[in-house]
C-alpha cells in the first residue's frame, strides 16, 4: 500500500497571546492521496492558514503529526521541502524589476534545482503556465493573472509531488481564472497532489474531488464534492416566469420540491422552486402545476457550491453537525 501524499493525524496548534492560550487547530486528521486535489474550506480564523504553514514546515505543531509521503514535517524538513511546493500568490514575493524568466530562475536556484538542464526546465514551466511570450518582460508590467501564473510556475519548477495552493484565482477576471484552473488541472494529471484553499467555490467545483471543512480549528467535514453538494438539500433551482395568475405554491410542496418563493411584479410573476431530486414524481408535479398557467420562460440552475457552503456555514454556526467527518 503506497504512502498518502499528505497524512495528518490528531494535529493541533496553540498560540500564547498575552498569557492566554489560543487554539488554532485541535485534533485534526485527514489524508490526501497521490494525484488528488482536495479543497480546504472554512471561514476566516478556522485554521486553514495555520494548517498550510505546518505542512509547508513554516510552523511547528504543538500536538499530533503531519507527514508528506511518509516524511514528518518536524523531523524531515529537507525531504518535506524537496517534495512540497507552496503557492501563496498575490502581488508579493516577486521581483518587479526583473523579468518573468529571471524571477523563475532565481527561485529555481533557491529551491536547489540543478543548473544542468535548468534552461529547458524554465522553458517548460513558462510554457505550461502560458507565459512564454511574456518571459522577457518585467514583472511590474504583468497583470494580476500573469503574476498568479508565474507563482504557479515558481511553485512547480522544483517538480514537487505536493502543491499547497492558497487562493489561486482571487482578484482575477473570469478568463484568467479559468486559464489558471486549467493549469492546476494539468498538474493533477501528472500525479501532483494539491491541497487547495479558496473562498472562490468555483475553484473547488472545477478542480477538487473532495472537500475538507475546518470550523473553529476542528475538522467539521471530509467528504466527496458530490456529497458536499447534497448538503444544500436540493439539486437544482427552477425559476419560472409567467403572466396572469401564478401557480399555487402550496400544491407544489412535496418531498421532491420545496417552494423558494413567489414574486409578483406588475403583470408578471416569478416562481422559484428547489428540486431536491429529479424523479418521475418531481417532473409530474411540475407538469401539473404549470399546465394551466401562462409561462414566459423557465430556467434551471444546478446547485452551486457557493449556495451549498452558505447552508453548511449556517449549520456549523448553529453548532449542528454535517455528514462526512472521518
mmCIF file of N, CA and C in Angstrom, residues 16 45 60 70 72 86 252 260 275 288-289 303 320:
data_model
loop_
_atom_site.group_PDB
_atom_site.id
_atom_site.type_symbol
_atom_site.label_atom_id
_atom_site.label_comp_id
_atom_site.label_asym_id
_atom_site.label_seq_id
_atom_site.Cartn_x
_atom_site.Cartn_y
_atom_site.Cartn_z
ATOM 1 N N UNK A 16 0.179 31.381 22.328
ATOM 2 C CA UNK A 16 0.043 32.116 23.587
ATOM 3 C C UNK A 16 0.038 33.604 23.272
ATOM 4 N N UNK A 45 -10.261 32.508 10.208
ATOM 5 C CA UNK A 45 -9.978 32.096 11.576
ATOM 6 C C UNK A 45 -10.255 30.637 11.862
ATOM 7 N N UNK A 60 5.563 24.986 13.529
ATOM 8 C CA UNK A 60 5.583 23.692 14.196
ATOM 9 C C UNK A 60 4.228 23.390 14.838
ATOM 10 N N UNK A 70 5.227 10.167 3.891
ATOM 11 C CA UNK A 70 5.891 9.449 4.971
ATOM 12 C C UNK A 70 6.941 10.235 5.720
ATOM 13 N N UNK A 72 8.078 13.213 8.138
ATOM 14 C CA UNK A 72 7.492 14.068 9.169
ATOM 15 C C UNK A 72 7.898 15.522 8.964
ATOM 16 N N UNK A 86 4.833 25.499 -2.513
ATOM 17 C CA UNK A 86 3.878 26.370 -1.828
ATOM 18 C C UNK A 86 3.605 27.578 -2.713
ATOM 19 N N UNK A 252 -47.326 22.639 -4.805
ATOM 20 C CA UNK A 252 -46.055 22.104 -5.305
ATOM 21 C C UNK A 252 -45.188 21.504 -4.203
ATOM 22 N N UNK A 260 -39.326 28.086 -3.163
ATOM 23 C CA UNK A 260 -38.417 29.119 -2.701
ATOM 24 C C UNK A 260 -39.072 30.476 -2.600
ATOM 25 N N UNK A 275 -35.565 21.890 -6.337
ATOM 26 C CA UNK A 275 -35.833 20.477 -6.621
ATOM 27 C C UNK A 275 -34.832 19.636 -5.843
ATOM 28 N N UNK A 288 -48.031 19.309 -13.615
ATOM 29 C CA UNK A 288 -49.377 19.623 -13.130
ATOM 30 C C UNK A 288 -49.496 21.092 -12.730
ATOM 31 N N UNK A 289 -48.456 21.617 -12.049
ATOM 32 C CA UNK A 289 -48.527 22.985 -11.550
ATOM 33 C C UNK A 289 -48.495 24.014 -12.656
ATOM 34 N N UNK A 303 -27.439 23.384 -8.504
ATOM 35 C CA UNK A 303 -26.942 23.978 -7.271
ATOM 36 C C UNK A 303 -25.441 24.248 -7.397
ATOM 37 N N UNK A 320 -24.611 22.754 14.631
ATOM 38 C CA UNK A 320 -25.100 21.494 14.085
ATOM 39 C C UNK A 320 -24.005 20.792 13.293
#
